[in-house]
Coordinates of C-alpha atoms in Angstrom, one line a residue:
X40 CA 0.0 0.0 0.0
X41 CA 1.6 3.4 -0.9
X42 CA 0.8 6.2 1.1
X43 CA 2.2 9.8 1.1
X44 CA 2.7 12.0 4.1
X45 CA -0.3 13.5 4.0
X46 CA -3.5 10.7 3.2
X47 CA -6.5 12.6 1.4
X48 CA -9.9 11.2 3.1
X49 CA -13.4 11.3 1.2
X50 CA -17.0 10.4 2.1
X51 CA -19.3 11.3 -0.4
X52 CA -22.9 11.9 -0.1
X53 CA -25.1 11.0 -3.0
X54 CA -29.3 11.5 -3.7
X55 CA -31.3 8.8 -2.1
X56 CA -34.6 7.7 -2.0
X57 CA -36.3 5.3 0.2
X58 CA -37.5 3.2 -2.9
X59 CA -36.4 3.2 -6.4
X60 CA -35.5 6.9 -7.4
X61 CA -38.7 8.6 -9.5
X62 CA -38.4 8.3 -13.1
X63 CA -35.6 11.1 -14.5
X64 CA -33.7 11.2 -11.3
X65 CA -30.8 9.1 -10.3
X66 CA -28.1 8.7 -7.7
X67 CA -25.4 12.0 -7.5
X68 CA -23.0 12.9 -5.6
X69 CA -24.3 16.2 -3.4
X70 CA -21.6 16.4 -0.9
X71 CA -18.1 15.6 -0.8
X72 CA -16.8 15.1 2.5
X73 CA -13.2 15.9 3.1
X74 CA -10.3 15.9 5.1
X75 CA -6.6 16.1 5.1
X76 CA -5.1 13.4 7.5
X77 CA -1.1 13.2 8.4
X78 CA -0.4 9.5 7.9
X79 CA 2.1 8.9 11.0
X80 CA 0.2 11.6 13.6
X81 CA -3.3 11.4 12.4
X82 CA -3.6 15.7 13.2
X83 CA -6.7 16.1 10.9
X84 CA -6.5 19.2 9.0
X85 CA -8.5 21.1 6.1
X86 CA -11.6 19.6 6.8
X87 CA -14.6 20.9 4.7
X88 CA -18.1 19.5 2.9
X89 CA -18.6 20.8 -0.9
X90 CA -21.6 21.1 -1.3
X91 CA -22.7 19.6 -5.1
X92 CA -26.4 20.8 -6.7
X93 CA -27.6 17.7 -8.2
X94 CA -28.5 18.1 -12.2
X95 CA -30.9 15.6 -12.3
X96 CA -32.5 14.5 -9.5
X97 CA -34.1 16.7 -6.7
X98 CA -33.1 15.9 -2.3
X99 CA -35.9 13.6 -1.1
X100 CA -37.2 13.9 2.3
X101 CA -35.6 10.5 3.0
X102 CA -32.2 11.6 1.7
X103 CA -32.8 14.6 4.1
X104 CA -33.4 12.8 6.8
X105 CA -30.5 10.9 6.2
X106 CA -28.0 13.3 5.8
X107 CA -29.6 16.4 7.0
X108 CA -28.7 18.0 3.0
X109 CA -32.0 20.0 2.0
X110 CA -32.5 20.6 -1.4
X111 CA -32.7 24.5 -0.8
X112 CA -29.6 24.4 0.8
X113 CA -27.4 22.6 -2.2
X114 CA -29.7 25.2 -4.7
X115 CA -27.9 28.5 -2.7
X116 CA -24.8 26.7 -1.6
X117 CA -23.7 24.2 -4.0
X118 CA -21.6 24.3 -7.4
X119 CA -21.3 22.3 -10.2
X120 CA -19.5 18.9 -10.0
X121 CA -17.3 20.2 -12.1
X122 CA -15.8 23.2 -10.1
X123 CA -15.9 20.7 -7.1
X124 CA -13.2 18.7 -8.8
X125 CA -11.3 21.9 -9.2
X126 CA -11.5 22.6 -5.8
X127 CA -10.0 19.3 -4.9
X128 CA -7.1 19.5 -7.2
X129 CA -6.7 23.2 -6.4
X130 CA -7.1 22.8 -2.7
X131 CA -6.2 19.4 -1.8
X132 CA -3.6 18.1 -4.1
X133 CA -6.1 15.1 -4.9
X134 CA -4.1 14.2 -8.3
X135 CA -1.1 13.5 -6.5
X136 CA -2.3 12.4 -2.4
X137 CA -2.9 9.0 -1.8
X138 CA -7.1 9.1 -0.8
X139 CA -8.9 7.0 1.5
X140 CA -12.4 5.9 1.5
X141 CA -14.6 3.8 3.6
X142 CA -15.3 1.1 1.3
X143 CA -15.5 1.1 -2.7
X144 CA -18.8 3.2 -3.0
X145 CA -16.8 6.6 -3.2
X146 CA -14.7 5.5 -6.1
X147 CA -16.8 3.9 -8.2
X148 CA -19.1 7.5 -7.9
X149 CA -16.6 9.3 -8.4
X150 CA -15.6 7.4 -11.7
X151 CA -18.5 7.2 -12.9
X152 CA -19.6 10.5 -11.4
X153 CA -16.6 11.7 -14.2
X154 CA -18.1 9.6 -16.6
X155 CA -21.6 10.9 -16.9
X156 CA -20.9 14.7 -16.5
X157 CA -17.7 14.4 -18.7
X158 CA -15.0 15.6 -16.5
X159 CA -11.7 14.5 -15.7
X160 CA -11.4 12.2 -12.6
X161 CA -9.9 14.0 -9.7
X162 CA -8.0 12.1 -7.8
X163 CA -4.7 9.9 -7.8
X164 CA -4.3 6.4 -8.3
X165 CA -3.6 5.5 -4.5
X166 CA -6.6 4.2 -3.3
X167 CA -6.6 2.9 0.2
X168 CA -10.4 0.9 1.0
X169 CA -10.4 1.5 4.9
X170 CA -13.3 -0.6 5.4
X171 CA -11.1 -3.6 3.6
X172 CA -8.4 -2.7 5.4
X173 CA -9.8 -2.2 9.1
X174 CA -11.4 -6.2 8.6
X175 CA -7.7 -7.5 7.7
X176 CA -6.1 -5.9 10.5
X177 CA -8.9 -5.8 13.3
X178 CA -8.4 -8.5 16.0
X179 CA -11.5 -9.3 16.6
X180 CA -13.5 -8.4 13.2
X181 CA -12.9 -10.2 10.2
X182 CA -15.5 -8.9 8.1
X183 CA -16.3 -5.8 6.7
X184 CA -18.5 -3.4 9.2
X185 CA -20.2 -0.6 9.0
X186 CA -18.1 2.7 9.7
X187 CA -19.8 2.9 13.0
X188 CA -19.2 -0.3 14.5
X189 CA -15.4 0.2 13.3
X190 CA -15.6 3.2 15.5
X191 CA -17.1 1.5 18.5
X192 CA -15.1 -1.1 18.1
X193 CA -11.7 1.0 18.3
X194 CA -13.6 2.5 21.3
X195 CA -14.4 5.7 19.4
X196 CA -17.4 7.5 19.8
X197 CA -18.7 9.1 15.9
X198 CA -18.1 12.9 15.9
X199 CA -20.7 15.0 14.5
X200 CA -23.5 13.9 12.2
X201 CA -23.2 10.3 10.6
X202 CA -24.5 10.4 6.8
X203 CA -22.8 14.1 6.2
X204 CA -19.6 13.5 4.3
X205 CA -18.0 17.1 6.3
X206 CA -18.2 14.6 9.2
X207 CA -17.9 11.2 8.1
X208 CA -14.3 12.2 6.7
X209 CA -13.0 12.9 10.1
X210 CA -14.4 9.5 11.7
X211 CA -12.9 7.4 8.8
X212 CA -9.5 9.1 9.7
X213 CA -9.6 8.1 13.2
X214 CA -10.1 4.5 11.6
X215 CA -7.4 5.2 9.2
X216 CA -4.8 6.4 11.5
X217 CA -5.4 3.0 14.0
X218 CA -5.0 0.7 10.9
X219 CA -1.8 2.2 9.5
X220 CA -0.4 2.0 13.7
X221 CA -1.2 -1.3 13.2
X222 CA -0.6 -2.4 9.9

């Protein structure tokens, strides 16, 4: 596994609906969660949500609930997928950081996130799949869990709101930094 000094961490946040999305709409990404994480302290640092306006789906109350994201808020706040990829490049160094997810969800939507709108992919190479990696190197757990339980398990308690990426970043940090003490 390749990592640089500094580890780029991502959560994303995509449209939801409790069902099958309504016919037009589909998943997109609405917030990316980030943080900046230094690999041998685990100090946490540049830690912000972009906020994403979807193109072609609306926020259901369900995906509200979930992650608190209202679609009046991504209409006044949000920008374009497109400048949000600048933003990580520009403010992040995401081309040449190795980035960390919680599972494979957040790169395949980002790829195919890239795909669909037709913009370049953002971010390096250097993947590391925290979830994969907690389940190899947790005593106890040999399975993949849920981003909570790996917290409650570490004896961590989840900092701020679970489902907003802003958030979510920071908690898979505190995961990341234990597995690469322990790897």
């Amino acid at each position: 596994m390749k990592t640089t000094e500094n580890i780029l961490i991502v959560d994303l946040e995509a449209t939801c609906w409790e069902n099958r999305p309504p016919r037009g709409q589909e998943s997109e990404i609405i917030e990316i969660g980030v943080c900046i994480m230094n690999a041998k302290t685990g100090r946490v640092s540049k830690n912000e949500g972009i906020l994403i306006k979807p193109q072609f789906s609306k926020v259901s109350p369900f995906c509200t609930e979930l992650t608190t994201l209202t679609q009046n808020m991504l209409d006044n706040e949000g920008v374009l997928l497109d400048d949000a990829f600048d933003i990580l490049r520009a403010e992040y160094d995401s081309e040449e950081l190795t980035w960390a997810s919680y599972g494979n969800y957040d790169l395949n939507m980002l790829e195919s996130q890239a795909r669909r709108f037709y913009v370049d992919y953002p971010m390096s190479d250097d993947h590391i799949n925290v979830k994969t990696l907690f389940g190899q190197l947790h005593p106890a757990i040999r399975k993949s869990v849920g981003m909570n339980r790996a917290l409650g398990e570490l004896g961590l308690t989840l900092e701020g709101t679970h489902h907003r990426g802003v958030d979510d970043a920071r908690n898979i940090a505190k995961i990341l930094h234990w597995c690469l003490n322990n790897c």
